[in-house]
Coordinates of C-alpha atoms and ligand atoms in Angstrom, one line a residue:
M594 CA 117.1 118.4 37.9
E595 CA 118.0 115.1 40.1
K596 CA 120.3 112.5 38.0
K597 CA 119.0 109.3 36.8
R598 CA 119.9 107.1 39.8
S599 CA 122.4 104.3 38.7
N600 CA 121.4 100.9 39.7
F601 CA 123.4 97.8 41.2
S602 CA 123.4 95.7 38.0
N603 CA 122.1 92.6 39.4
K604 CA 120.9 90.7 42.5
L605 CA 124.0 89.4 43.4
G606 CA 125.5 92.7 42.9
F607 CA 123.2 94.4 45.5
I608 CA 123.5 91.5 48.1
M609 CA 127.2 91.6 47.8
A610 CA 127.1 95.4 48.1
A611 CA 125.0 95.2 51.1
A612 CA 126.7 92.0 52.7
G613 CA 130.3 93.5 51.6
S614 CA 129.5 96.4 53.9
A615 CA 127.7 94.9 56.5
V616 CA 130.3 92.6 57.4
G617 CA 133.1 93.7 59.5
L618 CA 134.2 94.8 62.8
G619 CA 130.8 94.1 63.9
N620 CA 130.9 90.8 63.0
L621 CA 134.6 89.9 63.9
W622 CA 135.0 92.0 67.0
R623 CA 131.6 93.5 68.4
F624 CA 129.3 90.1 68.0
P625 CA 132.1 88.2 70.1
Y626 CA 132.6 90.1 73.2
L627 CA 128.9 90.6 73.5
A628 CA 127.9 87.2 73.4
A629 CA 130.9 86.3 75.9
K630 CA 129.7 88.8 78.1
H631 CA 126.4 88.3 78.4
G632 CA 126.1 84.6 78.9
G633 CA 126.8 83.2 75.7
G634 CA 123.8 80.4 74.5
I635 CA 121.1 83.2 75.6
F636 CA 122.7 85.7 73.7
L637 CA 123.1 83.6 70.6
L638 CA 119.8 82.5 70.8
L639 CA 118.2 86.4 71.3
Y640 CA 120.3 87.5 68.3
L641 CA 119.0 84.8 65.8
I642 CA 115.3 85.1 67.3
L643 CA 115.4 88.8 66.7
A644 CA 117.3 88.4 63.8
V645 CA 114.6 86.7 61.6
T646 CA 111.6 88.5 63.2
L647 CA 113.0 91.9 63.9
G648 CA 116.0 92.3 61.8
F649 CA 114.0 90.9 58.9
T650 CA 111.0 93.3 59.6
L651 CA 113.0 96.2 59.8
M652 CA 115.5 95.3 56.8
V653 CA 112.5 95.1 54.5
S654 CA 111.0 98.2 55.4
E655 CA 114.3 100.6 55.0
I656 CA 114.9 98.6 51.7
S657 CA 111.4 99.7 50.4
L658 CA 111.2 103.3 51.3
G659 CA 114.5 103.5 49.4
R660 CA 113.7 101.7 46.8
K661 CA 109.8 103.5 46.7
T662 CA 111.1 107.1 47.1
R663 CA 114.3 106.8 45.4
L664 CA 115.7 109.1 48.0
S665 CA 118.8 108.8 50.4
V666 CA 117.7 108.8 54.1
I667 CA 116.5 112.5 54.8
G668 CA 114.5 112.8 51.8
A669 CA 112.8 109.6 51.8
Y670 CA 111.0 110.1 55.3
E671 CA 110.7 113.7 54.0
A672 CA 108.6 112.9 50.8
L673 CA 106.7 110.2 52.4
D674 CA 105.5 112.7 55.5
K675 CA 106.8 116.3 56.2
R676 CA 106.1 115.2 59.7
F677 CA 108.9 112.4 60.0
S678 CA 111.7 114.3 58.4
F679 CA 112.9 114.6 61.5
L680 CA 113.3 110.8 61.7
G681 CA 115.8 110.9 59.1
Y682 CA 117.8 113.8 60.7
L683 CA 118.1 111.5 63.6
A684 CA 118.7 108.5 61.5
S685 CA 121.8 110.7 60.3
V686 CA 123.5 111.6 63.5
V687 CA 124.2 107.6 64.1
P688 CA 127.1 107.0 61.2
F689 CA 128.8 110.2 62.9
I690 CA 128.9 108.7 65.8
I691 CA 130.1 105.4 65.0
V692 CA 132.8 105.9 62.0
P693 CA 135.0 107.6 64.6
Y694 CA 135.4 104.9 67.1
Y695 CA 135.4 102.4 64.1
C696 CA 138.2 104.2 62.9
V697 CA 139.7 103.6 66.3
I698 CA 139.1 99.8 66.5
G699 CA 140.2 99.9 62.7
G700 CA 143.6 101.5 64.4
W701 CA 144.1 98.7 67.2
V702 CA 143.8 96.0 64.6
L703 CA 146.4 97.6 62.3
K704 CA 148.7 97.8 65.6
Y705 CA 148.3 93.6 65.8
L706 CA 149.1 93.3 61.9
T707 CA 152.5 95.1 62.4
V708 CA 153.1 93.1 65.7
F709 CA 152.7 89.9 64.1
V710 CA 155.0 90.9 61.0
S711 CA 157.3 92.3 63.1
N712 CA 157.4 88.9 64.8
Q713 CA 156.2 89.4 68.2
A714 CA 153.5 87.5 68.4
A715 CA 154.5 85.8 71.9
A716 CA 154.6 88.9 73.2
A717 CA 151.1 89.7 72.2
A718 CA 150.0 86.8 73.8
S719 CA 150.7 87.7 77.1
D720 CA 147.9 88.9 79.4
D721 CA 148.6 92.6 80.1
Y722 CA 150.3 93.5 76.3
F723 CA 146.4 94.8 75.0
T724 CA 146.2 97.4 77.9
Q725 CA 149.7 98.1 78.4
F726 CA 149.1 99.1 74.4
I727 CA 145.7 101.0 74.3
T728 CA 146.9 103.3 77.7
Q729 CA 149.5 104.9 75.8
A730 CA 149.0 107.9 74.1
G731 CA 151.1 107.7 71.0
S732 CA 150.7 104.3 69.6
P733 CA 146.9 103.6 69.6
L734 CA 146.8 107.7 68.0
V735 CA 149.4 106.9 65.2
C736 CA 147.4 103.7 64.5
F737 CA 144.1 105.9 64.7
L738 CA 145.4 108.5 62.4
I739 CA 146.8 106.0 59.5
F740 CA 143.6 104.3 59.4
A741 CA 141.6 107.1 59.6
G742 CA 143.5 109.0 56.8
C743 CA 143.1 105.7 54.5
T744 CA 139.6 106.1 55.2
V745 CA 139.6 109.5 54.0
F746 CA 141.7 109.0 51.5
I747 CA 140.4 106.6 49.8
V748 CA 136.8 108.0 49.9
L749 CA 138.8 111.3 49.0
W750 CA 140.3 110.3 45.6
G751 CA 137.1 108.0 44.9
V752 CA 138.6 104.7 44.5
S753 CA 136.6 102.8 46.8
N754 CA 135.5 100.5 43.8
G755 CA 139.1 99.1 43.8
I756 CA 139.3 98.6 47.3
E757 CA 135.5 96.5 47.0
R758 CA 136.8 94.5 44.3
V759 CA 139.9 93.2 46.4
S760 CA 137.5 92.7 49.2
K761 CA 135.3 90.4 47.5
I762 CA 138.0 87.9 46.6
L763 CA 139.7 88.7 50.3
M764 CA 136.3 88.0 52.2
P765 CA 135.6 84.3 51.4
V766 CA 139.5 83.8 52.1
L767 CA 138.4 85.7 55.5
V768 CA 135.6 83.1 56.0
V769 CA 137.8 80.1 55.3
L770 CA 140.8 81.0 57.4
S771 CA 138.2 81.4 60.3
I772 CA 137.2 78.3 59.7
V773 CA 140.5 76.8 60.1
I774 CA 140.8 79.1 63.3
A775 CA 137.8 77.6 64.5
V776 CA 137.9 74.2 63.9
F777 CA 142.0 74.6 65.5
V778 CA 140.3 75.8 68.6
L779 CA 137.8 73.2 68.8
M780 CA 140.6 70.8 69.0
Q781 CA 142.2 71.8 72.2
P782 CA 141.7 70.6 75.4
G783 CA 138.8 72.4 77.5
A784 CA 137.3 73.8 74.8
M785 CA 134.0 71.9 74.8
E786 CA 133.4 73.9 78.0
G787 CA 133.7 76.8 75.9
V788 CA 131.4 75.2 73.2
T789 CA 128.9 74.5 75.8
Y790 CA 128.8 78.1 76.8
Y791 CA 128.5 79.7 73.7
L792 CA 125.7 77.3 72.2
R793 CA 123.3 76.0 75.3
P794 CA 121.0 79.0 76.5
D795 CA 121.5 79.4 80.4
F796 CA 118.1 80.8 80.6
S797 CA 118.6 82.4 83.9
R798 CA 120.9 84.9 82.4
F799 CA 118.0 86.3 80.5
S800 CA 117.4 89.7 81.1
A801 CA 116.2 93.5 79.4
T802 CA 119.7 94.3 79.1
T803 CA 120.6 91.0 77.6
L804 CA 117.7 91.4 75.5
L805 CA 118.5 95.3 74.4
A806 CA 122.3 94.1 74.2
A807 CA 121.3 91.2 71.0
M808 CA 119.2 94.0 69.6
G809 CA 121.8 96.9 69.3
Q810 CA 124.2 94.0 67.8
L811 CA 121.5 93.6 65.8
F812 CA 121.4 97.0 64.2
Y813 CA 124.7 97.5 64.4
S814 CA 125.7 94.4 62.2
M815 CA 123.0 94.8 59.7
S816 CA 123.5 98.4 59.7
L817 CA 120.0 98.9 60.2
S818 CA 118.2 102.4 61.5
M819 CA 121.0 104.2 60.5
G820 CA 119.5 105.4 57.1
I821 CA 122.0 103.2 55.0
M822 CA 119.6 100.5 53.9
I823 CA 117.3 103.1 52.8
T824 CA 120.4 104.5 50.6
Y825 CA 121.2 100.9 49.4
G826 CA 117.4 100.2 48.7
S827 CA 117.2 103.8 46.4
Y828 CA 119.7 102.2 44.2
M829 CA 118.1 98.2 43.9
K830 CA 116.3 97.9 40.7
S831 CA 113.1 97.0 41.0
E832 CA 112.7 94.0 39.3
D833 CA 115.2 92.0 41.8
N834 CA 113.5 90.3 44.6
M835 CA 113.4 91.8 48.1
E836 CA 112.5 89.2 49.9
Q837 CA 114.8 86.6 49.0
S838 CA 117.9 89.1 49.1
V839 CA 116.8 90.3 52.2
R840 CA 117.2 86.8 53.7
H841 CA 120.5 86.5 52.0
I842 CA 121.8 89.2 53.7
E843 CA 121.1 87.9 57.2
L844 CA 122.0 84.7 56.5
F845 CA 125.7 85.5 55.2
D846 CA 125.8 88.1 58.5
T847 CA 124.7 85.9 60.6
G848 CA 127.1 83.1 59.6
I849 CA 130.1 84.7 60.1
A850 CA 129.2 86.3 63.4
F851 CA 128.2 82.9 64.5
L852 CA 131.9 81.9 62.9
A853 CA 133.7 84.8 65.1
G854 CA 132.0 83.9 68.2
L855 CA 132.8 80.1 67.8
M856 CA 136.5 81.5 67.5
I857 CA 137.1 83.8 70.4
V858 CA 134.5 82.3 72.6
P859 CA 135.8 78.8 73.8
S860 CA 139.4 80.3 72.9
V861 CA 138.4 82.7 76.5
F862 CA 137.8 79.3 78.4
I863 CA 141.0 77.5 77.0
F864 CA 143.6 80.5 77.9
S865 CA 142.2 81.9 80.9
G866 CA 142.6 78.9 83.2
G867 CA 138.8 78.7 84.2
D868 CA 138.7 82.5 85.2
E869 CA 135.3 83.2 84.4
S870 CA 135.9 87.3 84.3
A871 CA 137.9 86.9 81.6
L872 CA 134.5 86.4 79.6
G873 CA 133.9 90.2 80.3
K874 CA 136.6 92.1 79.0
G875 CA 134.3 93.6 76.6
P876 CA 135.9 95.4 73.7
S877 CA 139.5 94.4 74.0
L878 CA 138.2 90.6 74.3
M879 CA 139.6 89.6 70.7
F880 CA 142.8 91.6 71.1
V881 CA 143.6 89.7 74.1
T882 CA 142.1 85.9 73.0
L883 CA 143.3 85.5 69.6
P884 CA 147.0 86.4 70.2
K885 CA 146.7 83.2 72.8
V886 CA 145.3 80.9 70.2
F887 CA 147.9 82.2 67.3
D888 CA 150.6 81.8 69.9
A889 CA 149.6 77.9 70.5
M890 CA 149.4 77.0 66.8
A891 CA 152.0 75.8 64.6
F892 CA 153.2 78.7 62.3
G893 CA 150.8 81.2 64.3
T894 CA 153.0 83.8 63.4
V895 CA 151.9 83.7 60.0
I896 CA 148.3 83.0 60.3
G897 CA 148.0 86.2 62.9
V898 CA 149.4 87.9 59.9
V899 CA 147.3 86.6 57.5
F900 CA 144.0 86.7 59.7
F901 CA 144.9 90.6 61.0
L902 CA 145.3 91.5 57.4
L903 CA 141.6 90.1 56.5
V904 CA 140.1 91.6 59.5
L905 CA 141.8 95.1 58.6
F906 CA 140.6 94.8 55.4
A907 CA 137.0 93.8 56.3
A908 CA 137.3 96.9 58.7
L909 CA 138.3 99.4 56.0
T910 CA 135.7 98.5 53.3
S911 CA 133.1 99.0 56.3
S912 CA 134.6 102.2 57.5
I913 CA 134.7 103.4 54.2
S914 CA 131.2 102.6 53.6
L915 CA 130.4 104.5 56.3
T916 CA 132.6 107.5 55.8
E917 CA 130.7 107.7 52.2
A918 CA 127.4 107.6 54.2
C919 CA 128.2 110.2 55.9
V920 CA 129.7 112.4 53.0
S921 CA 126.5 112.0 51.1
I922 CA 124.3 113.3 54.0
V923 CA 126.7 116.3 54.2
Q924 CA 126.6 117.0 50.7
D925 CA 123.0 116.3 50.1
K926 CA 122.4 118.8 52.9
T927 CA 125.0 121.4 52.2
K928 CA 125.3 121.0 48.5
C929 CA 129.0 121.4 49.2
S930 CA 131.7 120.0 46.7
R931 CA 132.3 116.2 47.7
R932 CA 135.5 117.5 48.7
T933 CA 134.5 120.0 51.6
G934 CA 132.0 117.1 52.2
C935 CA 135.0 114.7 53.2
L936 CA 137.0 116.8 55.1
S937 CA 134.3 118.2 57.4
V938 CA 133.3 114.2 57.6
A939 CA 137.5 114.2 58.7
A940 CA 137.3 116.9 60.9
I941 CA 134.5 115.3 62.7
M942 CA 136.2 111.8 63.0
A943 CA 139.2 113.3 64.2
L944 CA 137.4 115.4 67.1
L945 CA 136.0 112.3 68.1
G946 CA 138.0 109.8 67.7
I947 CA 141.2 111.3 68.9
P948 CA 139.5 111.8 72.6
T949 CA 138.4 108.4 72.5
C950 CA 141.7 107.0 71.6
L951 CA 143.0 108.8 74.2
G952 CA 140.2 107.5 76.8
F953 CA 142.1 104.9 78.0
G954 CA 145.0 106.1 79.0
V955 CA 145.5 110.4 79.4
L956 CA 141.9 111.5 79.1
D957 CA 140.1 108.1 81.1
F958 CA 138.7 110.5 83.9
I959 CA 136.4 111.2 81.3
S960 CA 134.1 108.4 82.1
P961 CA 130.4 109.3 81.5
F962 CA 128.2 107.0 83.5
H963 CA 131.0 105.2 84.5
M964 CA 132.1 104.3 80.7
S965 CA 135.0 104.6 78.7
L966 CA 134.6 107.3 75.6
L967 CA 134.5 103.9 73.4
D968 CA 132.0 102.0 75.1
F969 CA 130.2 105.6 75.8
F970 CA 129.7 106.4 71.7
D971 CA 128.9 102.8 71.4
F972 CA 126.2 103.0 73.6
V973 CA 124.6 106.1 72.6
S974 CA 124.1 104.8 69.5
N975 CA 123.5 101.1 69.5
S976 CA 121.4 101.0 72.9
I977 CA 119.8 104.5 72.7
L978 CA 119.5 106.2 69.1
M979 CA 119.2 102.9 67.1
P980 CA 116.1 101.2 69.0
V981 CA 114.7 104.7 69.3
I982 CA 114.8 105.3 65.6
A983 CA 113.5 101.4 65.1
L984 CA 110.6 102.2 67.0
L985 CA 109.7 105.6 65.2
T986 CA 110.6 103.6 62.1
C987 CA 107.7 101.1 63.2
I988 CA 105.4 103.7 63.9
F989 CA 105.6 105.6 60.6
I990 CA 105.4 102.5 58.8
G991 CA 102.6 100.8 60.5
Y992 CA 101.0 103.8 61.1
V993 CA 101.4 106.6 58.8
V994 CA 102.6 104.8 55.4
K995 CA 101.0 102.0 56.1
P996 CA 102.4 98.3 55.8
K997 CA 100.2 98.2 52.4
A998 CA 102.2 100.2 50.9
I999 CA 105.9 98.4 51.7
I1000 CA 104.1 95.1 50.8
E1001 CA 103.1 96.8 47.2
E1002 CA 106.6 97.6 47.1
V1003 CA 108.0 94.5 47.7
E1004 CA 105.6 92.2 45.7
L1005 CA 107.1 94.4 42.6
N1006 CA 108.7 91.7 42.1
G1007 CA 107.8 88.1 43.5
K1008 CA 105.5 87.4 46.3
F1009 CA 105.9 88.5 49.5
K1010 CA 105.5 85.0 51.2
M1011 CA 105.5 86.7 55.2
K1012 CA 103.4 89.4 54.5
T1013 CA 100.6 89.0 57.2
F1014 CA 103.7 88.3 59.3
Y1015 CA 105.4 91.5 58.4
T1016 CA 102.0 93.4 59.3
I1017 CA 101.7 92.1 62.5
M1018 CA 105.2 92.5 63.2
I1019 CA 105.4 96.5 62.4
R1020 CA 102.7 97.6 63.7
W1021 CA 102.4 95.8 67.2
I1022 CA 104.9 93.0 68.2
A1023 CA 107.7 95.3 67.2
P1024 CA 106.8 98.4 68.8
V1025 CA 105.5 96.7 72.1
C1026 CA 108.4 95.2 72.5
L1027 CA 110.9 97.9 71.5
V1028 CA 109.5 100.1 74.0
A1029 CA 109.3 97.2 76.7
I1030 CA 113.0 96.3 76.9
L1031 CA 113.8 100.4 76.5
I1032 CA 112.2 100.9 79.7
F1033 CA 112.9 97.6 81.3
S1034 CA 116.8 98.3 80.7
V1035 CA 116.7 102.0 81.6
M1036 CA 115.2 100.6 84.5
E1037 CA 118.1 98.0 85.0
T1038 CA 120.6 100.6 84.7
L1039 CA 119.3 102.8 87.0
G1040 CA 119.0 100.2 89.2
Y1041 CA 115.3 100.0 90.4
I1042 CA 115.6 96.4 89.1
K1043 CA 118.1 93.6 89.9
V1044 CA 119.0 90.5 87.4
Ligands
LIG1025 N1 127.9 96.4 59.5 C1 129.1 96.7 60.0 C2 130.0 95.7 60.7 O1 129.4 95.0 61.2 C3 129.4 98.2 60.1 C4 128.4 99.2 60.0 C5 127.4 99.8 60.8 C6 128.6 99.6 58.6 N2 126.8 100.6 59.8 C7 127.0 100.4 58.7 C8 129.0 99.3 57.9 C9 126.8 101.2 57.1 C10 129.3 99.9 56.6 C11 127.7 101.3 56.7 O2 131.0 95.7 60.8

C-alpha cells in the first residue's frame, strides 16, 4: 500500500523548499561564466525571455504532473500513459550525471574556503593559482571526496532537515553579502565597461549555441527536465496557488543568478587588464576572478571566508537534494533499503566523480569532443538530455495528456491567468523552438554553419 504522502505545510514552505534546492552552484558559478562566455547582455536577455516563457511553461507542467498523480518521476509518466514511461527513466538519468561533477565543484569551493581561512588570499588572487590547483592529483581529489562524503553522510543519516533549516537562515545572508560585493565591484574604476557588456545585448553575438546555452542553464538552474519538480509537485497541496508559486520561484532563482553575474562579469573587466579572452574562462571563472576582488577589498580575507562558506552551504543543500532524488529513484525501482540506495548512489558518484576530478591533470588525455570530462558531463546533461526531455514532455502534455488536464490541475486553486498562452506554448511554440535550437546547435557544433 502506498503511504499517504506528506504535504508541504504551506505555500511558503513549498516555495522555500523548491527555491532552496534551486539556488546553488547553478546560479553562483554556472550562470556568470556562461554569461561572460556567450556575449553578456545577449545571453542575459535570452535567458530572461526563456525564463518567463519556456521555463514557466515547463515548471507549471512538471509540478502539475506530480500533483495530479501524486507520484514521483517514473511513476508519474507511467500512470498517465504507459508508452511514455521511458521518458520518466530518461529524466531520472539526469541527476545521476549531474551529481558527481556537482560534487567536484563543491570540492573546489571547499578548497577556496580553506585557502581564505588559512590566510592565503593573496596567493589565490594570482593568475595561475586555480590552474595549478585543479591540475594536481591529490588536492582536488581530497576536496571532492570530503564534499561528496559529507553529502552522502547527511543523506544516509537523514539529517538534511537540520541542514535545510540552517540554510534558510544563511541564504538571505548570502544575498546580502552578494549585494555588498557587487556594489564594491561596481565602484571600481573600469567596472562600467563590464556592466555595459553584461547589460547591453549585442545582437551580433546571437547564435543557436548561445540560445542552447541559455536554455540549458534555465533547465539546470530551475531543476527542470530531470523529474525533480514532478517529485516536488507530488508533495504540493492542492489548495496552493500554483501559478503564483512558480512565478515566485522563478523570480527568486533568476534574481540570485543576475546578482552573481553582476558581481563576477564586471570583475573580469576590472582585473584582466583589457584581456577579453579572460571572459571565456568557463568553469574556472568564479575561482579566478573573485579572489582578485577579495584581494582588492578591505577585510577581503574575512569577506572571502564568509562568502565561500555561504556558497559551500548553497552547494551542499543542492547536492543533498540531488542525491536524495537519486536515492529515491533507486529505492522506488529496486525496493532496496535506504542504506543500500545511498551506497549505490555513492558508488556512482565515486565512479564518475573521481575521473572528472582528475580530468584536468593526470587524466587530461581523456577529452571527448575536445572537452574536459567536467564540460562533457555538463554538456551531455544540459545541452542534450534536458532539451530532448523538455521536447518530449511538451509533446506528451500537448498531445497525449492534453493541456486541458494541466489547466484543470492548476485551477484547483485560483484562476490560471496565462492558460491560453500556456496552451499555445506547450503545443506549438516550445516544441518547434526546441527542435530548431537542437538542429542548429548540432550543425554549429559540427561546423556546418558558421557564426
Ligand atoms: N538548481 C541547482 C543549482 O542551481 C542545481 C540542481 C539541478 C539541483 N537539479 C537539482 C538542485 C535538483 C537540487 C535538486 O545549483
